[in-house]
PDB file of C-alpha atoms in Angstrom:
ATOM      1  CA  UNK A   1      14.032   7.945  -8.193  1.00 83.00           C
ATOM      2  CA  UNK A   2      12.565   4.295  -7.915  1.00 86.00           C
ATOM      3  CA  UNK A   3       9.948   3.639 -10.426  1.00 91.00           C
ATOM      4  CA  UNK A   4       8.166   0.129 -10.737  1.00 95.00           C
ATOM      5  CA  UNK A   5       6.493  -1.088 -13.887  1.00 95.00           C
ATOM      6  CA  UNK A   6       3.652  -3.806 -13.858  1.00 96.00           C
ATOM      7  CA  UNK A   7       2.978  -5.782 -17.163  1.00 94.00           C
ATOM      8  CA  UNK A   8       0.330  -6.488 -18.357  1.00 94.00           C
ATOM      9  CA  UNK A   9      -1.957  -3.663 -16.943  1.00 94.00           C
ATOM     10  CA  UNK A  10      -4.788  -5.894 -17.016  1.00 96.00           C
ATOM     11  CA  UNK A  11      -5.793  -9.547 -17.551  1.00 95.00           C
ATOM     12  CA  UNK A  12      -8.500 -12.014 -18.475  1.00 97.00           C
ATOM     13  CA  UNK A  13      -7.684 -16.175 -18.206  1.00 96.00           C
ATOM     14  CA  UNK A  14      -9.901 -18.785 -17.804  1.00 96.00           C
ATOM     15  CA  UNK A  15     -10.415 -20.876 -14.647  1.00 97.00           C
ATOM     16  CA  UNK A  16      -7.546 -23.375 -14.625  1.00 97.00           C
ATOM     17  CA  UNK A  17      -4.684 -21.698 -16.520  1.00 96.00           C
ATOM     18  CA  UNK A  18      -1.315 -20.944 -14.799  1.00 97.00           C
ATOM     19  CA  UNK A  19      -0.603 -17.262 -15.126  1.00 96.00           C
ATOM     20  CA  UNK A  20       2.412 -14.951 -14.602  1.00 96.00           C
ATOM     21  CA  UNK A  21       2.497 -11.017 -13.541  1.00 97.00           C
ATOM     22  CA  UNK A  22       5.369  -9.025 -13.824  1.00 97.00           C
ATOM     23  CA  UNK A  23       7.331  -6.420 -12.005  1.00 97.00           C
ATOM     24  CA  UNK A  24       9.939  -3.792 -12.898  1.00 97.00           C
ATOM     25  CA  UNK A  25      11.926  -1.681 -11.095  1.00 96.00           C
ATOM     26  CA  UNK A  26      14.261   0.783 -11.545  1.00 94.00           C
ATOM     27  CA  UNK A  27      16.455   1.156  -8.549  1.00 89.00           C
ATOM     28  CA  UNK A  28      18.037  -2.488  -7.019  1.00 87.00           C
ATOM     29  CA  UNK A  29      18.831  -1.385  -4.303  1.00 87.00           C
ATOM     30  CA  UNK A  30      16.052  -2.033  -2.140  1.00 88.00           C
ATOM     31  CA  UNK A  31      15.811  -4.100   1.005  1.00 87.00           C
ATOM     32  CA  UNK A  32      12.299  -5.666  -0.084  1.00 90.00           C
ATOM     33  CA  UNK A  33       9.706  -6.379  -2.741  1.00 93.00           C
ATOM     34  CA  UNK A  34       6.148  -7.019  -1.700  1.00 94.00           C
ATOM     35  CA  UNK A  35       3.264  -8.314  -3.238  1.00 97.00           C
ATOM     36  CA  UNK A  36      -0.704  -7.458  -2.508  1.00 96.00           C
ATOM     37  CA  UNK A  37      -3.996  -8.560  -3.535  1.00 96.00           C
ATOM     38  CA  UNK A  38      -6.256  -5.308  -3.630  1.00 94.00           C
ATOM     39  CA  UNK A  39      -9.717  -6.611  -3.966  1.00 93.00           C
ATOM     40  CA  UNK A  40     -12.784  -3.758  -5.403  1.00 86.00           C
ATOM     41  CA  UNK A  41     -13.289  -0.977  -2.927  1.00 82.00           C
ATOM     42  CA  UNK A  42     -11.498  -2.562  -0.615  1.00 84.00           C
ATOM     43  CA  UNK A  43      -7.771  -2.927   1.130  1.00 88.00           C
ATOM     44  CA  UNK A  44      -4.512  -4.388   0.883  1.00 92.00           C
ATOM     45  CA  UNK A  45      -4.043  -8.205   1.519  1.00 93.00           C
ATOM     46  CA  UNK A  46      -0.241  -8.980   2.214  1.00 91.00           C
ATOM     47  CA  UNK A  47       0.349 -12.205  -0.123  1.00 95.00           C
ATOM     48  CA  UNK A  48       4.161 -12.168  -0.078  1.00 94.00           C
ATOM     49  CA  UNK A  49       7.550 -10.434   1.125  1.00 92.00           C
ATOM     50  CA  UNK A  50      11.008 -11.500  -0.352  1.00 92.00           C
ATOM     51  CA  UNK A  51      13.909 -10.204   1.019  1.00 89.00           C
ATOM     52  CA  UNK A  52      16.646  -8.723  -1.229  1.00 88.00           C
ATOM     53  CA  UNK A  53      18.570 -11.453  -0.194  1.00 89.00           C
ATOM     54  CA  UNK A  54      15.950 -13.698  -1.423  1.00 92.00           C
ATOM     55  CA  UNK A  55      15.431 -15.594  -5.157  1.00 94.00           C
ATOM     56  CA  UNK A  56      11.613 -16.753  -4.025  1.00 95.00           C
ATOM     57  CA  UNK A  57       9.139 -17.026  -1.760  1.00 95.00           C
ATOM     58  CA  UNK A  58       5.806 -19.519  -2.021  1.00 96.00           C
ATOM     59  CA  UNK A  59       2.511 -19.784  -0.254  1.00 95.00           C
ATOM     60  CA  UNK A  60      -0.147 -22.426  -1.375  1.00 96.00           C
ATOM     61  CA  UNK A  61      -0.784 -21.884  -5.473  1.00 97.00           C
ATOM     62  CA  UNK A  62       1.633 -18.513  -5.066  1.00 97.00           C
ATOM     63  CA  UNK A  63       5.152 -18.684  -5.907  1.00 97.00           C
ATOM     64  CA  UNK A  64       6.802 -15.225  -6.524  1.00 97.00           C
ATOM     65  CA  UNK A  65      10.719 -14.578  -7.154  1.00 97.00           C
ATOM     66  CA  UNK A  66      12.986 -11.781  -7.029  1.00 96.00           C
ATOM     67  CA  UNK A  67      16.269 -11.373  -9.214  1.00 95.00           C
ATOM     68  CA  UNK A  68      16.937  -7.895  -7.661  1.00 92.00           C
ATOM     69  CA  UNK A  69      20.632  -7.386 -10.294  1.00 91.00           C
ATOM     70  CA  UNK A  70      17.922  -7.087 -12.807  1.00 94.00           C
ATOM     71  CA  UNK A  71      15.341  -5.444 -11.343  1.00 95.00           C
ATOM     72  CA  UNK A  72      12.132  -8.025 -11.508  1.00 96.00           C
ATOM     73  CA  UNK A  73       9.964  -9.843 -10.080  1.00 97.00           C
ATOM     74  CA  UNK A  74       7.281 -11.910 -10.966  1.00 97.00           C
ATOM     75  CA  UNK A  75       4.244 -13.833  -9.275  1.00 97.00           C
ATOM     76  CA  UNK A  76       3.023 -16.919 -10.279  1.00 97.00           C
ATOM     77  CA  UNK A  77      -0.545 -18.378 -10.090  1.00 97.00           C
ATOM     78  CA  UNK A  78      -1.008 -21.951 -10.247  1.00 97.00           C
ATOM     79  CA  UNK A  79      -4.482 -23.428 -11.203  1.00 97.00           C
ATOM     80  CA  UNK A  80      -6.432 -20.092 -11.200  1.00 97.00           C
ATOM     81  CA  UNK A  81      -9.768 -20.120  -9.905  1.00 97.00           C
ATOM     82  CA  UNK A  82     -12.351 -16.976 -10.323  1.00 97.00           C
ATOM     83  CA  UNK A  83     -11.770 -15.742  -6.567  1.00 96.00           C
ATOM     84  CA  UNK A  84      -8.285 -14.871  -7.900  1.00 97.00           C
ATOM     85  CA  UNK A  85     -10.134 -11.933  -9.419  1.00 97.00           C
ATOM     86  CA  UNK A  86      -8.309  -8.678  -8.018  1.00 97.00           C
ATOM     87  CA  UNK A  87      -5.687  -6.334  -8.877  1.00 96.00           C
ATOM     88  CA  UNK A  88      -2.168  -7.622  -7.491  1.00 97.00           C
ATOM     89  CA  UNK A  89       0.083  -4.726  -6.327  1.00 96.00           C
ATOM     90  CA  UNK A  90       3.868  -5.251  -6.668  1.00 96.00           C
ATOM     91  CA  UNK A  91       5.651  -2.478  -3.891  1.00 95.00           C
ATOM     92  CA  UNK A  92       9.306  -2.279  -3.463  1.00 94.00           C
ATOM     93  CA  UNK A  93      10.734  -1.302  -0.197  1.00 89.00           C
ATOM     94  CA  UNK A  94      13.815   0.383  -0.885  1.00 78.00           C
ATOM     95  CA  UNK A  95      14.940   1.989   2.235  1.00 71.00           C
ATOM     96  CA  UNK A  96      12.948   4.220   5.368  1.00 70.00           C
ATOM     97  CA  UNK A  97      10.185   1.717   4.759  1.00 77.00           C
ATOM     98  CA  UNK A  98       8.652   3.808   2.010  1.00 86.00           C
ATOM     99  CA  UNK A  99       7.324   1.438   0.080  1.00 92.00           C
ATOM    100  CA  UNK A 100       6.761   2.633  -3.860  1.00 93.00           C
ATOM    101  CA  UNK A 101       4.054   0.805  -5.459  1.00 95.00           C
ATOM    102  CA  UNK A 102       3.309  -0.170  -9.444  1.00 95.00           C
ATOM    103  CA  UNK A 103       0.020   0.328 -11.062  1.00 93.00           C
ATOM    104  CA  UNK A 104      -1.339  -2.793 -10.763  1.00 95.00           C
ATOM    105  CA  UNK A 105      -2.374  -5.967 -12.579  1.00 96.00           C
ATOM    106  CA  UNK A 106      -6.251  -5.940 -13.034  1.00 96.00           C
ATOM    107  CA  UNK A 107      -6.633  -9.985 -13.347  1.00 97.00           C
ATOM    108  CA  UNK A 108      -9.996 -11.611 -14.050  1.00 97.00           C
ATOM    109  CA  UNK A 109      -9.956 -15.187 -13.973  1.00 97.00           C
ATOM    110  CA  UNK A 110     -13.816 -16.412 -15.923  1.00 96.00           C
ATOM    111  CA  UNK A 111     -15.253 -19.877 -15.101  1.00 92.00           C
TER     112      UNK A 111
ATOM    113  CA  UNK B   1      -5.950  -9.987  17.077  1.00 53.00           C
ATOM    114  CA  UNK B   2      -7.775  -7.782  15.189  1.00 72.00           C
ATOM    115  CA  UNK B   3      -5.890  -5.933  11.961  1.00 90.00           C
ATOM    116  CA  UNK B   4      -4.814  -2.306  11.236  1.00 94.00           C
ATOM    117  CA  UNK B   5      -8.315  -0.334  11.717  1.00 95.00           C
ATOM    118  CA  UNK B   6      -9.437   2.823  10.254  1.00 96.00           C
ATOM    119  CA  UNK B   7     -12.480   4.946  10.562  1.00 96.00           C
ATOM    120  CA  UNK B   8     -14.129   6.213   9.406  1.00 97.00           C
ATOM    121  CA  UNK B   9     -14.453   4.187   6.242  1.00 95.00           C
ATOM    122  CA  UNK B  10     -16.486   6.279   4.176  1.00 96.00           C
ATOM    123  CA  UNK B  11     -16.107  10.401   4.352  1.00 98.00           C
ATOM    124  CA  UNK B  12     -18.422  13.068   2.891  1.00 98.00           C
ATOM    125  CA  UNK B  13     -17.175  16.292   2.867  1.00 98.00           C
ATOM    126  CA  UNK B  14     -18.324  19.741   1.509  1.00 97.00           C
ATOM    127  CA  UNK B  15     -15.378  21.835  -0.807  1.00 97.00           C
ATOM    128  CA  UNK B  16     -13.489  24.150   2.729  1.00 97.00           C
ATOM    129  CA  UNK B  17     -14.257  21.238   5.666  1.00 98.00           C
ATOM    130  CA  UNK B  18     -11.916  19.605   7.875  1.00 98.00           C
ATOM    131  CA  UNK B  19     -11.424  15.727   7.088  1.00 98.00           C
ATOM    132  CA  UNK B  20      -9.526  13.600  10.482  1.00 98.00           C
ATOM    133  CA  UNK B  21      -8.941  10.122   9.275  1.00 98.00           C
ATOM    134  CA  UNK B  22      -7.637   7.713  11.999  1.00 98.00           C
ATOM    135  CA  UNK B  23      -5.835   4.929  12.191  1.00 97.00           C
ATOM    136  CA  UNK B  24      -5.296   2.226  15.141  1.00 97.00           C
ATOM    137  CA  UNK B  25      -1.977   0.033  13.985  1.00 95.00           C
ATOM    138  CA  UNK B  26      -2.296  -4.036  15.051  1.00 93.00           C
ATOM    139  CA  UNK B  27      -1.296  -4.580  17.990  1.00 90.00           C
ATOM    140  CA  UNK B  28       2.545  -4.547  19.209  1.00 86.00           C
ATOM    141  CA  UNK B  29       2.763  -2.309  16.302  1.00 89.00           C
ATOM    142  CA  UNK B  30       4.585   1.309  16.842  1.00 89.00           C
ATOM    143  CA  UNK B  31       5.251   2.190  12.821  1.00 91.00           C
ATOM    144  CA  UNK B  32       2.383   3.891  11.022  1.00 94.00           C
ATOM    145  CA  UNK B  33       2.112   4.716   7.233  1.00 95.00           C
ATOM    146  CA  UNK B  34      -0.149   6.630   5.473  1.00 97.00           C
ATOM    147  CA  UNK B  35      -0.364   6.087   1.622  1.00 97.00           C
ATOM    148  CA  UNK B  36      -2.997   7.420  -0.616  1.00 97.00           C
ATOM    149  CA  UNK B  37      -4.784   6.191  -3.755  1.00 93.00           C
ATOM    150  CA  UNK B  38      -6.114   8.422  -6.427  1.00 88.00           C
ATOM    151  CA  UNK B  39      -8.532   7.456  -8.622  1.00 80.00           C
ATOM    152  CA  UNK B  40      -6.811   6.143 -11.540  1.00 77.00           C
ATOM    153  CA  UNK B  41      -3.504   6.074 -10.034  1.00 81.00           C
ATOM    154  CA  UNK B  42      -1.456   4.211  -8.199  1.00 85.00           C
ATOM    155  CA  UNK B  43      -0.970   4.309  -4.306  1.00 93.00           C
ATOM    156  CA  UNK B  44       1.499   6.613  -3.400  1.00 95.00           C
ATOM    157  CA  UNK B  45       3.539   6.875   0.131  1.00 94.00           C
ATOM    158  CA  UNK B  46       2.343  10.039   2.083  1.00 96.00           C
ATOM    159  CA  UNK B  47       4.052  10.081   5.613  1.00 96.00           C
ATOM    160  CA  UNK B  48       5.731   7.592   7.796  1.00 94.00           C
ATOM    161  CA  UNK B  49       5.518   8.221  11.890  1.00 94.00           C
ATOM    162  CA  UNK B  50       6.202   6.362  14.806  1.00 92.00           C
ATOM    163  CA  UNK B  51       5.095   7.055  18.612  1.00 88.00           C
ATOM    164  CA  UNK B  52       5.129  11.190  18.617  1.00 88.00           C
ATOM    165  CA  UNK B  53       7.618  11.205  15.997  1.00 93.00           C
ATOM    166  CA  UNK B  54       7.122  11.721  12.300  1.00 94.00           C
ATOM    167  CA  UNK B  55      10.033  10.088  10.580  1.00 91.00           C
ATOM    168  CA  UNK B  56       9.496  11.050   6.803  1.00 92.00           C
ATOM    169  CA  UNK B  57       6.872  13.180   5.228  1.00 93.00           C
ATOM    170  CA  UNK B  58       8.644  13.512   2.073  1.00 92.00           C
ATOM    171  CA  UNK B  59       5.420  12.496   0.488  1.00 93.00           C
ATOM    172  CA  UNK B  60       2.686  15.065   2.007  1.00 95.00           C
ATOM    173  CA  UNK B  61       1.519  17.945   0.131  1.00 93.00           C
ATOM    174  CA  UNK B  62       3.107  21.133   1.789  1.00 89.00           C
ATOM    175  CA  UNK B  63      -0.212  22.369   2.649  1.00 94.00           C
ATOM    176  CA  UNK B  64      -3.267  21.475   4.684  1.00 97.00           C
ATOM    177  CA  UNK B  65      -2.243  18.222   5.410  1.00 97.00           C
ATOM    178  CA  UNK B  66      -0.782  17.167   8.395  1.00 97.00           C
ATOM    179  CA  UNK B  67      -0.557  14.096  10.736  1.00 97.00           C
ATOM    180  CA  UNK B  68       0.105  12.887  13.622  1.00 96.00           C
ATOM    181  CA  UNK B  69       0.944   9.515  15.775  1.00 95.00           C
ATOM    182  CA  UNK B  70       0.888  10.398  19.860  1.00 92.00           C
ATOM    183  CA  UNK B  71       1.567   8.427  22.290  1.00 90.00           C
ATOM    184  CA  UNK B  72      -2.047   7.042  23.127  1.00 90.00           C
ATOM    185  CA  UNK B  73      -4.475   6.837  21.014  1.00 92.00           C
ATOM    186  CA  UNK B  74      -4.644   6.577  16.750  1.00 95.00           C
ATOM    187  CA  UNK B  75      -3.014   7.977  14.513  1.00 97.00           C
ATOM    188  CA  UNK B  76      -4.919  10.858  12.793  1.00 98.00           C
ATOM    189  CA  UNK B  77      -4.103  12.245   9.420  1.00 98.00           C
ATOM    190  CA  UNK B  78      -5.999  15.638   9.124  1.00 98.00           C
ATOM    191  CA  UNK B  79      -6.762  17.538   5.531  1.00 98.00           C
ATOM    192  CA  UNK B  80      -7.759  21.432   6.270  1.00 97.00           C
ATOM    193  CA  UNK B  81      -9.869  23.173   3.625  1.00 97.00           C
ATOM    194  CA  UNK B  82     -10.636  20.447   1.923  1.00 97.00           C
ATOM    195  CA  UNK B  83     -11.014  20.612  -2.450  1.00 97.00           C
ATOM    196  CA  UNK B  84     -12.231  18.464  -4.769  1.00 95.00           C
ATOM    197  CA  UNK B  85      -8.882  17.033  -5.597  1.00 94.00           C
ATOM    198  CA  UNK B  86      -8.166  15.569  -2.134  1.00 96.00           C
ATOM    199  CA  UNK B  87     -11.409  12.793  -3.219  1.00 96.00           C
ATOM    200  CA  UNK B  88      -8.812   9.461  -2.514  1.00 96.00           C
ATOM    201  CA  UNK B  89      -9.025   6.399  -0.888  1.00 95.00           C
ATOM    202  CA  UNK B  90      -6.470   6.618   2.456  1.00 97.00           C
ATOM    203  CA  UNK B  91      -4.547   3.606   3.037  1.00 97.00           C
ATOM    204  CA  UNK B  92      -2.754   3.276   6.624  1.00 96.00           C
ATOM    205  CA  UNK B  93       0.010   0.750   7.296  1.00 94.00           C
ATOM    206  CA  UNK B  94       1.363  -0.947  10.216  1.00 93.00           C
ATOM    207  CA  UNK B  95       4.504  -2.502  11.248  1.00 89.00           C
ATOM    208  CA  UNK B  96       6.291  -4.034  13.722  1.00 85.00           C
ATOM    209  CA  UNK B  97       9.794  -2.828  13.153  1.00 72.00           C
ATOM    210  CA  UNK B  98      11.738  -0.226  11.036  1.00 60.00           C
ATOM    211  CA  UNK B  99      11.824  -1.791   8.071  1.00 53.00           C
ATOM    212  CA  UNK B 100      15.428  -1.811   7.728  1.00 54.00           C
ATOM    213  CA  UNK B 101      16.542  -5.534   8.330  1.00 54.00           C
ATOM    214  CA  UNK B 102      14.128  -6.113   4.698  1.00 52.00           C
ATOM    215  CA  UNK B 103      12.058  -8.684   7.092  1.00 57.00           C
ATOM    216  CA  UNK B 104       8.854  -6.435   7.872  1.00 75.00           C
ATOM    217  CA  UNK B 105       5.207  -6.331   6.008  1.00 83.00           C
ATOM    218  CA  UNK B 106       3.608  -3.736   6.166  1.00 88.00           C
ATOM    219  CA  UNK B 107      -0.419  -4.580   7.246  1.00 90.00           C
ATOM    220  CA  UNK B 108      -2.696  -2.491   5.255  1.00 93.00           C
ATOM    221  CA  UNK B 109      -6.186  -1.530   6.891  1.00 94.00           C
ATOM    222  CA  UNK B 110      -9.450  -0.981   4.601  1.00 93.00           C
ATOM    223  CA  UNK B 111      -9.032   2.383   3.721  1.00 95.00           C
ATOM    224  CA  UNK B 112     -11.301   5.627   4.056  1.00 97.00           C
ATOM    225  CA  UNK B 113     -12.609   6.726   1.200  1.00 96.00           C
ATOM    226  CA  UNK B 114     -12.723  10.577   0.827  1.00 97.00           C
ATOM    227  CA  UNK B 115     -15.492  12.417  -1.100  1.00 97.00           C
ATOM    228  CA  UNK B 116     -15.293  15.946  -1.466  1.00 97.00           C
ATOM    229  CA  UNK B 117     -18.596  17.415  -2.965  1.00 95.00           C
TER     230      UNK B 117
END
């Protein structure tokens, strides 16, 4: 049974500071690992796929990577800024599109 | 080209009602998940379906839930009898293919949140 692990459960940095979350999982073999911004009473914002064939994606001040032998992944932040304020959502997608999802990273970023 | 919609997004229901949540994928979309998110907990994967198929319910409890993707129209996933313990938030997800190739997102919509008094 896949299980995925987020550390730390929650977070407080101040504006500026480059930050890591992390992601465990226990099965690798999965065909993708996502992760979602989840903002307060609110949805799922897609911020990055990689591919199990993969080592890293990036998108602006995002750079997440995937080292699936071990089972982890982690997303960077770059230059945080307070509307980075969410909970970010790692999901792996390990087959039939069912994606399982961690807890959660409750980040607060103060200015 | 709007995203994955859901209505309604706020639900009130008395302990023995009938809850429908629906769901209208993006567009060009024909795979429809439904997860749901318990308060304190994490989201968990309830039911995948595409057009008038439902491909794996493996997460849907055995009874008085049910959904349903036809061929026109949303997707509706339907709680009979409702209890106190069904008070979630519903996610749905779209996508454009099966998932299998380790290409596709999934496209969350806003959620309905579910109150059962």
């Amino acid at each position: 049974k896949q299980e995925v692990t987020q550390i730390p459960a929650a977070l407080s940095v101040p504006e500026g500071e480059n930050l890591v979350l992390n992601c465990s999982f226990t099965d690798s073999a999965i065909y993708n690992l996502q992760w979602f911004r989840q903002d307060p009473g609110k949805g799922l914002t897609s911020l990055l796929l990689i591919q199990s064939s993969q080592r890293e994606q990036t998108s602006g001040r995002l750079n997440a990577s995937l080292d699936k032998s071990s089972g982890r992944s982690t997303l960077y932040i770059a230059a945080s800024q307070p509307g980075d304020s969410a909970t970010y959502l790692c999901a792996v997608n390990r087959y039939g599109n069912k994606l399982v999802f961690g807890a959660g990273t409750i980040l607060r970023v103060k200015s | 080209n709007a995203g994955v919609m859901q209505n309604p997004r706020h639900l009130v229901r008395r302990r023995g009602q009938e809850a429908r949540l629906r769901c209208s994928p993006m567009k060009g979309h024909s795979h429809v998940y439904w997860y749901r998110q318990l308060p304190e907990e994490g989201l968990k994967f309830m039911v995948y379906l595409q057009k008038e198929n439902i491909i794996d319910e493996s997460g849907m409890p055995k009874e008085r839930f049910s959904a349903e993707f036809p061929k026109e129209g949303p997707s509706i996933l339907r709680i009979q009898q409702v209890v106190r313990g069904d008070s979630a938030a519903y996610f749905c997800a779209s996508s454009s293919t099966s998932g299998d190739t380790g290409t596709d997102t999934q496209y969350f919509g806003p959620g309905t949140r579910l109150t059962v008094l």
